[in-house]
PQR file of N, CA, C, O and H, with PARSE charges and radii, in Angstrom:
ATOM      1  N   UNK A   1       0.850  -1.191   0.000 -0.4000 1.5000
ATOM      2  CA  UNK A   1       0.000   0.000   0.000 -0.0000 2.0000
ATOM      3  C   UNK A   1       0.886   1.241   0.000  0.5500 1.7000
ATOM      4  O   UNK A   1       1.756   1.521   0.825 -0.5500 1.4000
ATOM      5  N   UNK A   2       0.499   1.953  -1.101 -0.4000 1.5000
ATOM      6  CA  UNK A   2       1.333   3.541  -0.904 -0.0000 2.0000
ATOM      7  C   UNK A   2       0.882   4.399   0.480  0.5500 1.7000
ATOM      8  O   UNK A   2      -0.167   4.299   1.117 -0.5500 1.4000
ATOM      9  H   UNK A   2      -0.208   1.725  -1.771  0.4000 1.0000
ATOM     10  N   UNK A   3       2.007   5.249   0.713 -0.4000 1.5000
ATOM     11  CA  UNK A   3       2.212   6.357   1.563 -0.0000 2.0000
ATOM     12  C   UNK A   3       1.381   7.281   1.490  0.5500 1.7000
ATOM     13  O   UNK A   3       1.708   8.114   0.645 -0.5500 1.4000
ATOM     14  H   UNK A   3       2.859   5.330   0.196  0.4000 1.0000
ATOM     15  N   UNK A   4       0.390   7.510   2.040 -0.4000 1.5000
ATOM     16  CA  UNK A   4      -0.084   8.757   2.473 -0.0000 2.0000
ATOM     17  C   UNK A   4       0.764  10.105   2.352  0.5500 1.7000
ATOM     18  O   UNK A   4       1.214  10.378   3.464 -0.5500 1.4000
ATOM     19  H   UNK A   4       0.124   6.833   2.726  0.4000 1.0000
ATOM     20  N   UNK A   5       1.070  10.874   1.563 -0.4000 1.5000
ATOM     21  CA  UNK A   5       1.838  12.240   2.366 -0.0000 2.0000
ATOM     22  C   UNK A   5       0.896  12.955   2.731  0.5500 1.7000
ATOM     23  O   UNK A   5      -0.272  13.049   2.355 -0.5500 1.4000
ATOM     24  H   UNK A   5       0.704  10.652   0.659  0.4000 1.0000
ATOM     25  N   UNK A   6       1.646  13.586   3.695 -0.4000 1.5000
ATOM     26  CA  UNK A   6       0.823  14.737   4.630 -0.0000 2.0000
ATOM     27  C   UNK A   6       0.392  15.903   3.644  0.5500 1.7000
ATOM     28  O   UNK A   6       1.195  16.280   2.791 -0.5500 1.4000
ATOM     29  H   UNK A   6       2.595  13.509   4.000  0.4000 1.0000
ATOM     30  N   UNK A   7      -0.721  16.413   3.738 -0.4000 1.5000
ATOM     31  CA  UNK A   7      -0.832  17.622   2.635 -0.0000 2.0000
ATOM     32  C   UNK A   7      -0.762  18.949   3.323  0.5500 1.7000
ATOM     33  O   UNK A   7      -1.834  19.247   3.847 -0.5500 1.4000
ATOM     34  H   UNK A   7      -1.373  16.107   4.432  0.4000 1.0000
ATOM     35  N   UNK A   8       0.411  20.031   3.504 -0.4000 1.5000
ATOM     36  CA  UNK A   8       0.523  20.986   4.332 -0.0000 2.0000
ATOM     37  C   UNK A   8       1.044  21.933   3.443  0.5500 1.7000
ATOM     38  O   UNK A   8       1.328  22.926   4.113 -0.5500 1.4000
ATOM     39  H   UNK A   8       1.283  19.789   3.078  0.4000 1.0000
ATOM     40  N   UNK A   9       1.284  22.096   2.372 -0.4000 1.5000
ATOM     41  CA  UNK A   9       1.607  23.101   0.841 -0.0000 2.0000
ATOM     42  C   UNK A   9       0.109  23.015   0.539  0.5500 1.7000
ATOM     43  O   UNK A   9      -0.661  22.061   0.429 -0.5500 1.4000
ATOM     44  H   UNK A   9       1.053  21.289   1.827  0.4000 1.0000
ATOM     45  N   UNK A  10      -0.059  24.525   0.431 -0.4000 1.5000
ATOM     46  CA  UNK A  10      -1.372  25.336  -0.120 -0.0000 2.0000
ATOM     47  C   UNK A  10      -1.132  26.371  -1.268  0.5500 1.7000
ATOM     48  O   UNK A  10      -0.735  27.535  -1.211 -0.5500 1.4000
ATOM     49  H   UNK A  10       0.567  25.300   0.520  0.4000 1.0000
ATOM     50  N   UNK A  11      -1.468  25.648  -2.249 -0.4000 1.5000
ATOM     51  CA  UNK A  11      -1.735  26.568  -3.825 -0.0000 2.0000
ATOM     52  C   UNK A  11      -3.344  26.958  -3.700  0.5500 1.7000
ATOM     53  O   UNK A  11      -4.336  26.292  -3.404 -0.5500 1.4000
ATOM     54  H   UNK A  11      -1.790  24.703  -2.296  0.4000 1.0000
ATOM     55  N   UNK A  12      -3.129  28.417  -4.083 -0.4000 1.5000
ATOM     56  CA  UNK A  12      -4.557  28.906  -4.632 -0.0000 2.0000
ATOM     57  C   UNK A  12      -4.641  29.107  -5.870  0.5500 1.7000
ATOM     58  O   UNK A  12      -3.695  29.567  -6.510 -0.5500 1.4000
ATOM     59  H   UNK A  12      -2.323  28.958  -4.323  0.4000 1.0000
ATOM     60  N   UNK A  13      -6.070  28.718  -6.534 -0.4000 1.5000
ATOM     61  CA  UNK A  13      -6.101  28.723  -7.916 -0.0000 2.0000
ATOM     62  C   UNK A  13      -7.333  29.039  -7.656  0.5500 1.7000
ATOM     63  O   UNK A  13      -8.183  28.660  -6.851 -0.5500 1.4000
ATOM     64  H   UNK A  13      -6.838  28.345  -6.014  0.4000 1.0000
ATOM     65  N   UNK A  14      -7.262  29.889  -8.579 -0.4000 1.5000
ATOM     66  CA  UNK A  14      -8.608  30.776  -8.959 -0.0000 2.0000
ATOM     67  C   UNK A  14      -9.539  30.372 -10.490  0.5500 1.7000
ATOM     68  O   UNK A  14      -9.208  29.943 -11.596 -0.5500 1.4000
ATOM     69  H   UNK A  14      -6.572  30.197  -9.233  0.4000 1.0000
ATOM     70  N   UNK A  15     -10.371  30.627 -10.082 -0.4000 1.5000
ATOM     71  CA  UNK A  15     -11.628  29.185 -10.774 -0.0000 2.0000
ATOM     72  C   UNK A  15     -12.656  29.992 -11.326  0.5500 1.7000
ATOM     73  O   UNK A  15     -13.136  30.667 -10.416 -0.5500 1.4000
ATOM     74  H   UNK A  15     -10.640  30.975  -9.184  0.4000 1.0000
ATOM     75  N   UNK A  16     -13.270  30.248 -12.536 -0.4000 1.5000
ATOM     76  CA  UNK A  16     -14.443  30.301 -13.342 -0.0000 2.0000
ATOM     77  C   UNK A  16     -15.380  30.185 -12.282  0.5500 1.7000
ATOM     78  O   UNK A  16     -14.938  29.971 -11.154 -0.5500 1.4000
ATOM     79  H   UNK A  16     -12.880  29.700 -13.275  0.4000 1.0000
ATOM     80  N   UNK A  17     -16.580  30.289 -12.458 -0.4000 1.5000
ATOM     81  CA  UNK A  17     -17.448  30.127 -12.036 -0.0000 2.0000
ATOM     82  C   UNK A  17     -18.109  28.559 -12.362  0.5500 1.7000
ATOM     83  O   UNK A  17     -18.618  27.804 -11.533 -0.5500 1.4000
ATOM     84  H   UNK A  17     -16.939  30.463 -13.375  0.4000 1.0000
ATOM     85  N   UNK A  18     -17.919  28.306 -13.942 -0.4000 1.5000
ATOM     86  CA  UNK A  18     -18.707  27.482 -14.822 -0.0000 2.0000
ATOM     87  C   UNK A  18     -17.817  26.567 -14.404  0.5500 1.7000
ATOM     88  O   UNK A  18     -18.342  25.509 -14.058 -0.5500 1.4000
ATOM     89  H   UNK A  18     -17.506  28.919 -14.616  0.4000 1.0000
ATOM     90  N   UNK A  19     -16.438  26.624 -14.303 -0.4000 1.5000
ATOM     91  CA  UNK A  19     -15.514  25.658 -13.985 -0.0000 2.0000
ATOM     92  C   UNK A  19     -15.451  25.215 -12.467  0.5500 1.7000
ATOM     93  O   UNK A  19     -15.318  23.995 -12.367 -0.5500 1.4000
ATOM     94  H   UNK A  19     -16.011  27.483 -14.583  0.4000 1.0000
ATOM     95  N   UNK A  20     -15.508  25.859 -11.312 -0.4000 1.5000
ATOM     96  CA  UNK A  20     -15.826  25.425 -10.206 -0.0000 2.0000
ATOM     97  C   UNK A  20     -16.928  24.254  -9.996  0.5500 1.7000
ATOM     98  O   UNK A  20     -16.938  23.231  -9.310 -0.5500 1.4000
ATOM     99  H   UNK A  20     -15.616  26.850 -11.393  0.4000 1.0000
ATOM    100  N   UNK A  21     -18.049  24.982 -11.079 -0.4000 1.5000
ATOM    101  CA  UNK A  21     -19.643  24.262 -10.352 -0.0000 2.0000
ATOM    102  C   UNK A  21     -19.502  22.662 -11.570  0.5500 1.7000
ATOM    103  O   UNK A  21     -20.402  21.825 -11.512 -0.5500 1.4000
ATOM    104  H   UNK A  21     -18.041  25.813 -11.635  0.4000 1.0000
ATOM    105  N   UNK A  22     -18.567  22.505 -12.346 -0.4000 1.5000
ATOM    106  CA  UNK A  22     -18.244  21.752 -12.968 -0.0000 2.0000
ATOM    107  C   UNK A  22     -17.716  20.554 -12.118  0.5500 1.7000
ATOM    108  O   UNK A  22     -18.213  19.469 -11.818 -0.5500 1.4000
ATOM    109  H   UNK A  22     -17.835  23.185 -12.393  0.4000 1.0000
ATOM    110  N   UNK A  23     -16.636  21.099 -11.869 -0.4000 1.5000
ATOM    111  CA  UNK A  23     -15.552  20.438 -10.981 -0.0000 2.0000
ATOM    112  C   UNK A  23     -16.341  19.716  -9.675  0.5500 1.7000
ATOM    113  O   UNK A  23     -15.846  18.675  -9.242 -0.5500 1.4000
ATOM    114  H   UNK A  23     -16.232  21.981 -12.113  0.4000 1.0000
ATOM    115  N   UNK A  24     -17.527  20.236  -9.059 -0.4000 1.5000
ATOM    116  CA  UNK A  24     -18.284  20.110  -8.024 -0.0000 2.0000
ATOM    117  C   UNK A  24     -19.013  18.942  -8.035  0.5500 1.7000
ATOM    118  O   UNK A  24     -19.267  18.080  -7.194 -0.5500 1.4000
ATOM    119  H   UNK A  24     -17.929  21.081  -9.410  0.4000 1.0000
ATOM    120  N   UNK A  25     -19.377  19.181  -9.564 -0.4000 1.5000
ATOM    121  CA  UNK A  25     -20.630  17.824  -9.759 -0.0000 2.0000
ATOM    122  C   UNK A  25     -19.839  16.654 -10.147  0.5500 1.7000
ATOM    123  O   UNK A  25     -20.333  15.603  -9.739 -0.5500 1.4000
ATOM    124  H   UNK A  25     -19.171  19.881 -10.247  0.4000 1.0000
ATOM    125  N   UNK A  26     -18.399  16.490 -11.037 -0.4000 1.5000
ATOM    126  CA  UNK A  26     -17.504  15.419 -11.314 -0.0000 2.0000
ATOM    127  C   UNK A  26     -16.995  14.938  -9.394  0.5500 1.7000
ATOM    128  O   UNK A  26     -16.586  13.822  -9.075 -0.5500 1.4000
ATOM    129  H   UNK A  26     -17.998  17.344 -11.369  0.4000 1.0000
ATOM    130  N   UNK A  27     -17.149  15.912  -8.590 -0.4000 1.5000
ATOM    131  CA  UNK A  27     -16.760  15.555  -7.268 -0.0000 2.0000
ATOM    132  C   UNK A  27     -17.526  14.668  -7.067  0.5500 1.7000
ATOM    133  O   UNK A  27     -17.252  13.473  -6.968 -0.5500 1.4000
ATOM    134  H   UNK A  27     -17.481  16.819  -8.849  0.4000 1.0000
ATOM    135  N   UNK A  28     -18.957  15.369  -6.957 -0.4000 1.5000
ATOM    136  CA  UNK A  28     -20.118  14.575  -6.257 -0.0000 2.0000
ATOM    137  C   UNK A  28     -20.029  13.123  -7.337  0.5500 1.7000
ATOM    138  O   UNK A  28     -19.686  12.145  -6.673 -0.5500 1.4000
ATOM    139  H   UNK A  28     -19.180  16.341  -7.038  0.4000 1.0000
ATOM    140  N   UNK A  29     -20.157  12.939  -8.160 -0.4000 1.5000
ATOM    141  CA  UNK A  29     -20.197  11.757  -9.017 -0.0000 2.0000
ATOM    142  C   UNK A  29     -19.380  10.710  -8.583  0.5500 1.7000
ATOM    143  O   UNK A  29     -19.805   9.562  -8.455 -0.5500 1.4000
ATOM    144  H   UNK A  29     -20.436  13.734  -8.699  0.4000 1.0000
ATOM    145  N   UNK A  30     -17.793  11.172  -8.262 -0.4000 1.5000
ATOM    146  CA  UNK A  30     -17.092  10.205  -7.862 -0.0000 2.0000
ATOM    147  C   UNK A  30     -16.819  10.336  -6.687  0.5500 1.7000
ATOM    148  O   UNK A  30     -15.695  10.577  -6.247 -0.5500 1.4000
ATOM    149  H   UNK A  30     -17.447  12.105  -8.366  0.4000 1.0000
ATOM    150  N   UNK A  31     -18.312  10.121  -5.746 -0.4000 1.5000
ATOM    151  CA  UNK A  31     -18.107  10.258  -4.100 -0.0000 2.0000
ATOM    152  C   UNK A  31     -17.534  10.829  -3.378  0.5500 1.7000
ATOM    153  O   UNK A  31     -17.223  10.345  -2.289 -0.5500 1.4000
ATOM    154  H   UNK A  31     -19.225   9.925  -6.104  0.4000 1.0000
ATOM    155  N   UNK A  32     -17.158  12.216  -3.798 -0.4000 1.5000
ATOM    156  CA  UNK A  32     -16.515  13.408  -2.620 -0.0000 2.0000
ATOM    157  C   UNK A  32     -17.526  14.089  -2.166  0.5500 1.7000
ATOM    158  O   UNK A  32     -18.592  14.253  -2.759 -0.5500 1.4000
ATOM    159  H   UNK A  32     -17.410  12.609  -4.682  0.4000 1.0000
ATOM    160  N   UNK A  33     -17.239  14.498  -1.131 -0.4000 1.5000
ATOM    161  CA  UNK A  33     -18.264  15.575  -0.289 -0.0000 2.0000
ATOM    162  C   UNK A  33     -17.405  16.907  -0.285  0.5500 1.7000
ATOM    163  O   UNK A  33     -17.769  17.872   0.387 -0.5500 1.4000
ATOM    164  H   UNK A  33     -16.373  14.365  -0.649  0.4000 1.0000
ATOM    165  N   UNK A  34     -16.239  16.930  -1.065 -0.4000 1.5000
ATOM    166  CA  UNK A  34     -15.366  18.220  -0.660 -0.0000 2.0000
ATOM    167  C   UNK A  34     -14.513  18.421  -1.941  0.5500 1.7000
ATOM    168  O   UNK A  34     -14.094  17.454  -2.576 -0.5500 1.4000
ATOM    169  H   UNK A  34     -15.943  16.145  -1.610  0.4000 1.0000
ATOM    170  N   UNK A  35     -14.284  19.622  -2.278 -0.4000 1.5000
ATOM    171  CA  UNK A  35     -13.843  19.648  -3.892 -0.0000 2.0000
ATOM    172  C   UNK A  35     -12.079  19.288  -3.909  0.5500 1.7000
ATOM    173  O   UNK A  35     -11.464  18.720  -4.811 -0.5500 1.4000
ATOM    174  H   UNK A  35     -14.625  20.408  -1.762  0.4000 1.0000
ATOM    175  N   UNK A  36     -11.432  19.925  -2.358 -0.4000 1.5000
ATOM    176  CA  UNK A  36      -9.727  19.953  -2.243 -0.0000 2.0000
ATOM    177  C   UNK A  36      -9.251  19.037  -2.520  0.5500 1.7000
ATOM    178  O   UNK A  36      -8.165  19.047  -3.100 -0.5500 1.4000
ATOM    179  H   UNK A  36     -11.932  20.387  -1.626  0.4000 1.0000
ATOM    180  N   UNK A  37     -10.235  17.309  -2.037 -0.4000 1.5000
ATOM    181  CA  UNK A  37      -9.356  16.395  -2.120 -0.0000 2.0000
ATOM    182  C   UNK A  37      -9.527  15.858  -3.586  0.5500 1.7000
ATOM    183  O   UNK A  37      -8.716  15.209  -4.248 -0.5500 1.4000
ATOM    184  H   UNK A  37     -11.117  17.301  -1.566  0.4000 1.0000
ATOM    185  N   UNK A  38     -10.716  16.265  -3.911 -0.4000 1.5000
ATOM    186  CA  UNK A  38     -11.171  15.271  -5.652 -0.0000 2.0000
ATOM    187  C   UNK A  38      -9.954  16.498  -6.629  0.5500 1.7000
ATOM    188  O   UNK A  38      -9.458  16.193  -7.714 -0.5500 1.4000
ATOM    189  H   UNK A  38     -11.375  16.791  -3.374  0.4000 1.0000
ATOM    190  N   UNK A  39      -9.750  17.574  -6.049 -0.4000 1.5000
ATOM    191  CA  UNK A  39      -8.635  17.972  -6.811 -0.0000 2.0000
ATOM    192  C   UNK A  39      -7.343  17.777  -6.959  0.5500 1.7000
ATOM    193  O   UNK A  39      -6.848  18.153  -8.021 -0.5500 1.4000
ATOM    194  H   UNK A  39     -10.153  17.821  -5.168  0.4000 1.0000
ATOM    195  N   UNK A  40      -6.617  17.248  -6.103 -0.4000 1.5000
ATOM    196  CA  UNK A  40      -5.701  16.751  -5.290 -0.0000 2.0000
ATOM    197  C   UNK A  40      -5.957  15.541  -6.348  0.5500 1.7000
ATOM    198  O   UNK A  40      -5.302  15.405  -7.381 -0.5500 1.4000
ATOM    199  H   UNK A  40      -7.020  16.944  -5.240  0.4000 1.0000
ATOM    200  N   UNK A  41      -6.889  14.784  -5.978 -0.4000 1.5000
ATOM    201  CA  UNK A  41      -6.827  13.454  -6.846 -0.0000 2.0000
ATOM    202  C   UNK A  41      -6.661  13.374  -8.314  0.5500 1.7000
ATOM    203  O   UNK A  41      -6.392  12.254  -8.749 -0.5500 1.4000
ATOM    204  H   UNK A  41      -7.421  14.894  -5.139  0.4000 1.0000
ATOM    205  N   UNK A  42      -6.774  14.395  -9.202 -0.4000 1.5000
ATOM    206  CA  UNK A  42      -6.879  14.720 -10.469 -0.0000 2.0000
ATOM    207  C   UNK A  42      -5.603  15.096 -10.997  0.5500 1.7000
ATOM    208  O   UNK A  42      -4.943  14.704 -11.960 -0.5500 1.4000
ATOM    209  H   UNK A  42      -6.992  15.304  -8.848  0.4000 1.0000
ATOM    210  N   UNK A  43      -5.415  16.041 -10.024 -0.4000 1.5000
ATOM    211  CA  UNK A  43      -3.246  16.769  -9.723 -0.0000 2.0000
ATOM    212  C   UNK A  43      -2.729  15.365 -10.039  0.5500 1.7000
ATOM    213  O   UNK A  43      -2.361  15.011 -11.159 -0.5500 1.4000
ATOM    214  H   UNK A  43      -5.951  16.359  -9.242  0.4000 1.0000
ATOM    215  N   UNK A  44      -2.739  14.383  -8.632 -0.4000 1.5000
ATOM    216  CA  UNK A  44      -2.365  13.537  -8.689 -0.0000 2.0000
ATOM    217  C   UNK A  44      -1.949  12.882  -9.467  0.5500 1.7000
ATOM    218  O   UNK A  44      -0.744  12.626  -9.452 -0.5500 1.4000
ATOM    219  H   UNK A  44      -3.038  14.671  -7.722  0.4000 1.0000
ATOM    220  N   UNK A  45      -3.226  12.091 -10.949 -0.4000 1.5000
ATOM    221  CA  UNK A  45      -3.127  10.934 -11.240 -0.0000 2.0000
ATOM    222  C   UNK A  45      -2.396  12.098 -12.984  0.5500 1.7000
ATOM    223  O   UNK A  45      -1.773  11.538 -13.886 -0.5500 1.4000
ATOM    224  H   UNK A  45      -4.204  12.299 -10.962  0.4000 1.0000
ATOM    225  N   UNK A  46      -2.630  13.243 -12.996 -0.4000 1.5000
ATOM    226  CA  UNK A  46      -2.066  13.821 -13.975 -0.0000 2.0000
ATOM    227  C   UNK A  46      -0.467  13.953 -13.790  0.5500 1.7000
ATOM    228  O   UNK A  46       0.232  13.723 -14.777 -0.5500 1.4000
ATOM    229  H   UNK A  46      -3.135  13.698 -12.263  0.4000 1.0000
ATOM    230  N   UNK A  47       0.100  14.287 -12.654 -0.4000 1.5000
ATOM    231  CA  UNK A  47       1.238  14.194 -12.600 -0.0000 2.0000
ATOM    232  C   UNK A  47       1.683  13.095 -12.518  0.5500 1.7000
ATOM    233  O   UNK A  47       2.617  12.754 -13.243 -0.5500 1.4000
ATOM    234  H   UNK A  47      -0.468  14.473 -11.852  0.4000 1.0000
ATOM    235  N   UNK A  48       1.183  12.346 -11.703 -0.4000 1.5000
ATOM    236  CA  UNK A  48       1.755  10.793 -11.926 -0.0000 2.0000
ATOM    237  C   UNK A  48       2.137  10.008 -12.981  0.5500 1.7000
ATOM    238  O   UNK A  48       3.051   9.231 -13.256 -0.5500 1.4000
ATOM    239  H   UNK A  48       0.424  12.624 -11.114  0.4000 1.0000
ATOM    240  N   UNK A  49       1.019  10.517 -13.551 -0.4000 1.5000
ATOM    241  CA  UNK A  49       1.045   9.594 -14.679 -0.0000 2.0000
ATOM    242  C   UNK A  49       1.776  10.107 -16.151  0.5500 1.7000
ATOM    243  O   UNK A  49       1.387   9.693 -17.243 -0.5500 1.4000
ATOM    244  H   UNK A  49       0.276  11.149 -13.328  0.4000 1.0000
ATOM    245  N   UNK A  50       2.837  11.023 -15.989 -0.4000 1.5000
ATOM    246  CA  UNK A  50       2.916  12.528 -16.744 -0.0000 2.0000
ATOM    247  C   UNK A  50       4.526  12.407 -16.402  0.5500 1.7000
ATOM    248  O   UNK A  50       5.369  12.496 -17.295 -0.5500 1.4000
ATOM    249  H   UNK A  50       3.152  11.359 -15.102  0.4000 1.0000
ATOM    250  N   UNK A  51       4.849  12.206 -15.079 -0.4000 1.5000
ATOM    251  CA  UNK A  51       6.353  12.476 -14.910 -0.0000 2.0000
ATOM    252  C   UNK A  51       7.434  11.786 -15.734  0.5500 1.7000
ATOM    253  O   UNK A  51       7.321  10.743 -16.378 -0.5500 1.4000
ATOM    254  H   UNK A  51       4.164  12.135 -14.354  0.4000 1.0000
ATOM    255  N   UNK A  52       8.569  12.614 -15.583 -0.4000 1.5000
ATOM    256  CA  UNK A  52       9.295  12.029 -16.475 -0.0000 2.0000
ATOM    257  C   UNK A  52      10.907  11.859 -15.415  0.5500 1.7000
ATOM    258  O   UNK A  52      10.751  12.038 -14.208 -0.5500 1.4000
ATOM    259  H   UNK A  52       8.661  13.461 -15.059  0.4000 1.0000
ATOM    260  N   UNK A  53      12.148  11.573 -15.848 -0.4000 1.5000
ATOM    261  CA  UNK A  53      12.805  11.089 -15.117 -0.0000 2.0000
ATOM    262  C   UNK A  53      13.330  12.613 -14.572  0.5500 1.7000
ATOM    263  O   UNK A  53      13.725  12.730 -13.413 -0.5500 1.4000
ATOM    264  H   UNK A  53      12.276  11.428 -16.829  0.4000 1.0000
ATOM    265  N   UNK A  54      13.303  13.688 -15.436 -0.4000 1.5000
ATOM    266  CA  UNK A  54      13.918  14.870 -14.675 -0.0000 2.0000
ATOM    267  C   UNK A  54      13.202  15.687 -13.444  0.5500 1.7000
ATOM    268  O   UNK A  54      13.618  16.751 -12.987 -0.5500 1.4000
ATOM    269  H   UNK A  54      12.982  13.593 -16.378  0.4000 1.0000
ATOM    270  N   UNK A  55      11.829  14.839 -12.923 -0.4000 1.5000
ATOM    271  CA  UNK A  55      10.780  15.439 -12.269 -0.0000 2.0000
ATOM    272  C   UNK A  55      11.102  16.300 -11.487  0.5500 1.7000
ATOM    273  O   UNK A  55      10.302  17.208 -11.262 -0.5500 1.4000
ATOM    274  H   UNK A  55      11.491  13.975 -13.295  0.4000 1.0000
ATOM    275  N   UNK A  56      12.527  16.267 -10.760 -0.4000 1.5000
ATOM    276  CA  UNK A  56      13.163  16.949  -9.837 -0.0000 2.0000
ATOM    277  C   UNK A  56      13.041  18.096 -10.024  0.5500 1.7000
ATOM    278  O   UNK A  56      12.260  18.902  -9.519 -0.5500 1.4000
ATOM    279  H   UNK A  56      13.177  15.530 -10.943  0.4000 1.0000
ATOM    280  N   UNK A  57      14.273  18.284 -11.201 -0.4000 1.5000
ATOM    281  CA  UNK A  57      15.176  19.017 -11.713 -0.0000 2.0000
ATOM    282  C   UNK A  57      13.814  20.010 -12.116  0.5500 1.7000
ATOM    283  O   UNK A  57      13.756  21.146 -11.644 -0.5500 1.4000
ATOM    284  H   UNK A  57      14.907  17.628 -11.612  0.4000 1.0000
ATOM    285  N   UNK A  58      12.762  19.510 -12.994 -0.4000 1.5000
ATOM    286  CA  UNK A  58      11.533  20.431 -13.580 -0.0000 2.0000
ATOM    287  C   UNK A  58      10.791  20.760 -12.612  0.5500 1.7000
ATOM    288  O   UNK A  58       9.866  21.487 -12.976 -0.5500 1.4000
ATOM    289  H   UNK A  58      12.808  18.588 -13.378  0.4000 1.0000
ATOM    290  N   UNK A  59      10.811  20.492 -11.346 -0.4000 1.5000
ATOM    291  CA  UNK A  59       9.627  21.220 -10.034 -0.0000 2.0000
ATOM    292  C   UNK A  59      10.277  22.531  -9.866  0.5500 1.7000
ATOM    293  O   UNK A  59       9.627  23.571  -9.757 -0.5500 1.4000
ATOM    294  H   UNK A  59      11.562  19.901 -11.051  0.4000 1.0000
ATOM    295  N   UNK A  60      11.557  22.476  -9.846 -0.4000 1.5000
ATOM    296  CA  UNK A  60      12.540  23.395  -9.404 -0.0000 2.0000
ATOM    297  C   UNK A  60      12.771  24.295 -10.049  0.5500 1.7000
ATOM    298  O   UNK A  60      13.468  25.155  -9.511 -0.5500 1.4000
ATOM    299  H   UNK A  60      12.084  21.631  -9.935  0.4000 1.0000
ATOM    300  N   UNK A  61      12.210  24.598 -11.814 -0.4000 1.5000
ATOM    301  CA  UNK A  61      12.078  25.573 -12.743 -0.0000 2.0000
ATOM    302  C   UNK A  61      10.216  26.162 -12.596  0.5500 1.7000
ATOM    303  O   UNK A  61       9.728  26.782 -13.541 -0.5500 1.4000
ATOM    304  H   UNK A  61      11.643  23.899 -12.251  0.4000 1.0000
ATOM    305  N   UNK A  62       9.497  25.907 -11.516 -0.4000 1.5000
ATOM    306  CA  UNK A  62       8.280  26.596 -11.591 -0.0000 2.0000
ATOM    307  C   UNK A  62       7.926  27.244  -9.862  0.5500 1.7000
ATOM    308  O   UNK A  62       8.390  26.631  -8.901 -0.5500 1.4000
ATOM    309  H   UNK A  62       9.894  25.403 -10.747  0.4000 1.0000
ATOM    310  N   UNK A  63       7.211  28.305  -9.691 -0.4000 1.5000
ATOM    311  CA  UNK A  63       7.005  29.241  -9.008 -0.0000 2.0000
ATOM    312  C   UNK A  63       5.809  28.798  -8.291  0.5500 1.7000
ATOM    313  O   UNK A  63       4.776  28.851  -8.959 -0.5500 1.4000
ATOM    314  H   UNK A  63       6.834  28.803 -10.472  0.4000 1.0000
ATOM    315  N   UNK A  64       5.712  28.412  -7.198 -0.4000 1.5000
ATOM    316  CA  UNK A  64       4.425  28.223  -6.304 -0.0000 2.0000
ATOM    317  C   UNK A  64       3.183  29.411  -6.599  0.5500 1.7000
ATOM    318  O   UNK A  64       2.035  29.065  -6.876 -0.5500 1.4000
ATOM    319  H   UNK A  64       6.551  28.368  -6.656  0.4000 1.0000
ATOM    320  N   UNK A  65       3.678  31.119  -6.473 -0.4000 1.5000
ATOM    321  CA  UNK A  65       2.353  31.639  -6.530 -0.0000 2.0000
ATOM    322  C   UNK A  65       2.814  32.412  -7.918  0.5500 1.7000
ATOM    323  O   UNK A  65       3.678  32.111  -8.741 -0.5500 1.4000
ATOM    324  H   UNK A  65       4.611  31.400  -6.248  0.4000 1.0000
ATOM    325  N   UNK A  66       2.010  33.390  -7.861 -0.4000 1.5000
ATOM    326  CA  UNK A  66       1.618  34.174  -8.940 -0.0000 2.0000
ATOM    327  C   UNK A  66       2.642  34.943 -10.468  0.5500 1.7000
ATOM    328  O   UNK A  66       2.065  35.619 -11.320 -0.5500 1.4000
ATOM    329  H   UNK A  66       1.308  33.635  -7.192  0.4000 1.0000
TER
END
């Protein structure tokens, strides 16, 4: 079974309207009651599944906020 990490890094992203209430109902569909983590899960399986061997090296060329 994979590791849990702790989630204590907070990005804000600012959201459409049409795109929020979007995002809300794909939540509710796949059994969330809360939008952070079904987003988190989406981050997730996109980066995961996306990385490449320099993953490091490329976190380290992008800017947390604005």
């Amino acid at each position: 079974m994979a590791k849990h990490e702790k989630c204590t890094d907070e990005i804000r992203v600012h959201l459409g309207e049409t795109l929020k209430s979007d995002l809300k109902v794909l939540a509710a569909e796949n059994g969330f009651d809360s939008l952070s983590p079904f987003i988190r899960k989406i981050l997730r399986e996109f980066a995961y599944g996306q990385c490449s061997p320099q993953r490091d090296l490329l976190a380290e060329t992008v800017r947390d906020g604005e």
